[in-house]
């Protein structure tokens, strides 16, 4: 994947005036899913602070049972409380992991900060082990900095 060109394309998508916020997030998920052969599920979760749960937002890939995830549970729930990028090279080695499909072998979750508050995250699953490296992590951090502008 060409990370610089992909970020530029995402920036254009986010600036388009004829789409709702959810439509933009859906387009972003679909665009990066199509651009990166190793990205087999791409979606956003958002924090419901009252119930201390994450709620599934726009996504592309197989439908998932994990539409609400308690803070602290699974990779996503841990990121809701740690506020840090969580890259899992091999999900089989994780105890606190919620499986969506046995095909998933690695995962990366990157928090979405708006004015310093962790309001959600982008979650990406891959059918390959070790699918994500530091370039993916940097790309997704920068992508979420652009996405954050939708919530300011
Ligand atoms: N594997 C995640 C659950 C969400 S699905 O990957 C879509 C987790 O452990 O939090």
Tab-separated table of C-alpha atoms and ligand atoms in Angstrom:
chain	number	residue	atom	x	y	z
A	1	UNK	CA	0.000	0.000	0.000
A	2	UNK	CA	1.182	3.529	-0.782
A	3	UNK	CA	0.630	5.088	2.660
A	4	UNK	CA	1.139	8.717	1.592
A	5	UNK	CA	-1.225	8.479	-1.392
A	6	UNK	CA	-3.765	6.607	0.748
A	7	UNK	CA	-3.739	9.329	3.398
A	8	UNK	CA	-4.265	11.975	0.710
A	9	UNK	CA	-7.198	10.014	-0.697
A	10	UNK	CA	-8.688	9.649	2.810
A	11	UNK	CA	-8.284	13.389	3.400
A	12	UNK	CA	-10.241	14.107	0.217
A	13	UNK	CA	-12.965	11.662	1.232
A	14	UNK	CA	-13.265	13.290	4.647
A	15	UNK	CA	-13.525	16.759	3.130
A	16	UNK	CA	-16.330	15.824	0.708
A	17	UNK	CA	-19.433	17.829	1.481
A	18	UNK	CA	-22.120	15.485	0.184
A	19	UNK	CA	-21.602	12.638	2.667
A	20	UNK	CA	-22.706	12.229	6.284
A	21	UNK	CA	-20.104	11.460	8.969
A	22	UNK	CA	-21.028	7.764	9.005
A	23	UNK	CA	-20.928	7.608	5.217
A	24	UNK	CA	-17.431	9.114	5.270
A	25	UNK	CA	-16.267	6.565	7.864
A	26	UNK	CA	-17.805	3.779	5.784
A	27	UNK	CA	-15.975	5.013	2.678
A	28	UNK	CA	-12.692	5.220	4.611
A	29	UNK	CA	-13.101	1.629	5.852
A	30	UNK	CA	-13.892	0.389	2.348
A	31	UNK	CA	-11.056	2.352	0.757
A	32	UNK	CA	-8.327	1.033	3.042
A	33	UNK	CA	-9.813	-2.488	2.970
A	34	UNK	CA	-9.523	-2.398	-0.837
A	35	UNK	CA	-6.033	-0.827	-0.785
A	36	UNK	CA	-4.283	-3.218	1.589
A	37	UNK	CA	-4.419	-6.931	0.679
A	38	UNK	CA	-3.774	-7.919	4.303
A	39	UNK	CA	-6.664	-5.910	5.755
A	40	UNK	CA	-9.520	-8.425	5.951
A	41	UNK	CA	-11.857	-6.585	8.326
A	42	UNK	CA	-11.835	-2.834	8.940
A	43	UNK	CA	-14.175	-1.036	11.283
A	44	UNK	CA	-14.702	1.712	13.833
A	45	UNK	CA	-15.912	1.288	17.405
A	46	UNK	CA	-17.094	4.222	19.541
A	47	UNK	CA	-17.113	4.600	23.308
A	48	UNK	CA	-20.412	4.615	25.203
A	49	UNK	CA	-19.026	6.049	28.461
A	50	UNK	CA	-22.277	5.694	30.402
A	51	UNK	CA	-22.312	1.913	29.924
A	52	UNK	CA	-18.511	1.561	29.672
A	53	UNK	CA	-18.855	-0.250	26.363
A	54	UNK	CA	-17.647	0.131	22.808
A	55	UNK	CA	-20.342	0.219	20.132
A	56	UNK	CA	-19.696	-0.975	16.589
A	57	UNK	CA	-19.834	1.753	13.951
A	58	UNK	CA	-19.191	1.610	10.204
A	59	UNK	CA	-17.209	-1.441	9.066
A	60	UNK	CA	-16.470	-3.696	6.138
A	61	UNK	CA	-15.848	-7.433	6.287
A	62	UNK	CA	-17.675	-10.376	7.784
A	63	UNK	CA	-20.517	-9.452	10.131
A	64	UNK	CA	-19.511	-9.772	13.780
A	65	UNK	CA	-21.279	-10.767	17.018
A	66	UNK	CA	-19.156	-8.166	18.811
A	67	UNK	CA	-21.410	-5.176	18.302
A	68	UNK	CA	-20.923	-4.038	21.938
A	69	UNK	CA	-17.674	-4.721	23.800
A	70	UNK	CA	-17.222	-3.934	27.515
A	71	UNK	CA	-14.251	-1.677	28.333
A	72	UNK	CA	-11.311	-3.950	29.226
A	73	UNK	CA	-12.551	-6.954	27.218
A	74	UNK	CA	-10.675	-8.171	24.147
A	75	UNK	CA	-8.095	-6.185	22.237
A	76	UNK	CA	-10.584	-3.393	21.522
A	77	UNK	CA	-11.774	-3.130	25.119
A	78	UNK	CA	-8.194	-2.968	26.369
A	79	UNK	CA	-7.437	-0.052	24.020
A	80	UNK	CA	-10.508	1.759	25.368
A	81	UNK	CA	-8.743	1.896	28.754
A	82	UNK	CA	-5.025	1.941	27.796
A	83	UNK	CA	-5.322	4.735	25.174
A	84	UNK	CA	-2.498	3.058	23.287
A	85	UNK	CA	-2.049	1.352	19.924
A	86	UNK	CA	-2.337	-2.424	20.354
A	87	UNK	CA	-0.751	-4.586	17.650
A	88	UNK	CA	-1.228	-8.339	17.966
A	89	UNK	CA	1.029	-10.397	15.704
A	90	UNK	CA	-0.662	-13.703	16.559
A	91	UNK	CA	-4.098	-13.648	18.167
A	92	UNK	CA	-3.682	-17.293	19.297
A	93	UNK	CA	-1.185	-16.030	21.887
A	94	UNK	CA	-3.592	-13.536	23.475
A	95	UNK	CA	-5.689	-14.546	26.493
A	96	UNK	CA	-7.873	-11.450	26.518
A	97	UNK	CA	-9.090	-11.683	22.928
A	98	UNK	CA	-12.557	-11.804	21.348
A	99	UNK	CA	-12.618	-13.922	18.217
A	100	UNK	CA	-14.803	-12.848	15.314
A	101	UNK	CA	-13.718	-15.626	13.001
A	102	UNK	CA	-11.210	-18.474	13.152
A	103	UNK	CA	-9.692	-17.057	9.941
A	104	UNK	CA	-8.348	-14.010	11.830
A	105	UNK	CA	-4.680	-14.370	12.773
A	106	UNK	CA	-3.492	-10.851	13.607
A	107	UNK	CA	-5.061	-7.555	14.578
A	108	UNK	CA	-4.270	-3.887	15.153
A	109	UNK	CA	-6.355	-1.399	17.109
A	110	UNK	CA	-5.575	2.326	17.069
A	111	UNK	CA	-7.376	4.768	19.368
A	112	UNK	CA	-9.212	7.809	18.008
A	113	UNK	CA	-8.529	10.933	20.061
A	114	UNK	CA	-10.641	14.056	19.877
A	115	UNK	CA	-9.252	16.925	21.954
A	116	UNK	CA	-7.190	14.405	23.910
A	117	UNK	CA	-10.123	12.113	24.694
A	118	UNK	CA	-10.185	8.516	23.455
A	119	UNK	CA	-13.632	8.449	21.807
A	120	UNK	CA	-13.215	5.217	19.865
A	121	UNK	CA	-10.858	3.283	17.669
A	122	UNK	CA	-10.184	1.756	14.298
A	123	UNK	CA	-9.882	-2.029	14.403
A	124	UNK	CA	-8.289	-4.058	11.626
A	125	UNK	CA	-8.129	-7.848	11.384
A	126	UNK	CA	-5.980	-9.891	9.037
A	127	UNK	CA	-6.079	-13.515	7.960
A	128	UNK	CA	-2.249	-13.515	8.021
A	129	UNK	CA	-0.029	-13.639	11.102
A	130	UNK	CA	2.279	-10.627	11.559
A	131	UNK	CA	0.258	-8.629	9.026
A	132	UNK	CA	0.956	-5.225	10.571
A	133	UNK	CA	4.168	-3.285	11.042
A	134	UNK	CA	5.152	0.188	12.216
A	135	UNK	CA	4.127	1.722	8.869
A	136	UNK	CA	0.576	0.459	9.368
A	137	UNK	CA	0.589	1.787	12.885
A	138	UNK	CA	1.824	5.262	11.790
A	139	UNK	CA	-0.616	5.313	8.868
A	140	UNK	CA	-3.572	4.508	11.132
A	141	UNK	CA	-2.504	7.060	13.763
A	142	UNK	CA	-2.343	9.733	11.050
A	143	UNK	CA	-5.615	8.568	9.542
A	144	UNK	CA	-7.310	8.907	12.933
A	145	UNK	CA	-5.888	12.428	13.304
A	146	UNK	CA	-7.734	13.297	10.083
A	147	UNK	CA	-10.890	11.428	11.159
A	148	UNK	CA	-10.848	13.292	14.492
A	149	UNK	CA	-11.681	16.516	12.627
A	150	UNK	CA	-15.141	15.062	11.912
A	151	UNK	CA	-15.847	15.143	15.656
A	152	UNK	CA	-14.450	18.568	16.594
B	1	LIG	N1	-11.025	-9.119	18.055
B	1	LIG	C1	-11.583	-7.979	18.725
B	1	LIG	C2	-13.088	-7.986	18.653
B	1	LIG	C3	-13.630	-7.202	17.533
B	1	LIG	S1	-13.551	-7.985	16.077
B	1	LIG	O1	-12.139	-8.199	15.681
B	1	LIG	C4	-14.332	-7.192	14.863
B	1	LIG	C5	-11.115	-7.930	20.157
B	1	LIG	O2	-10.465	-8.860	20.651
B	1	LIG	O3	-11.423	-6.940	20.818
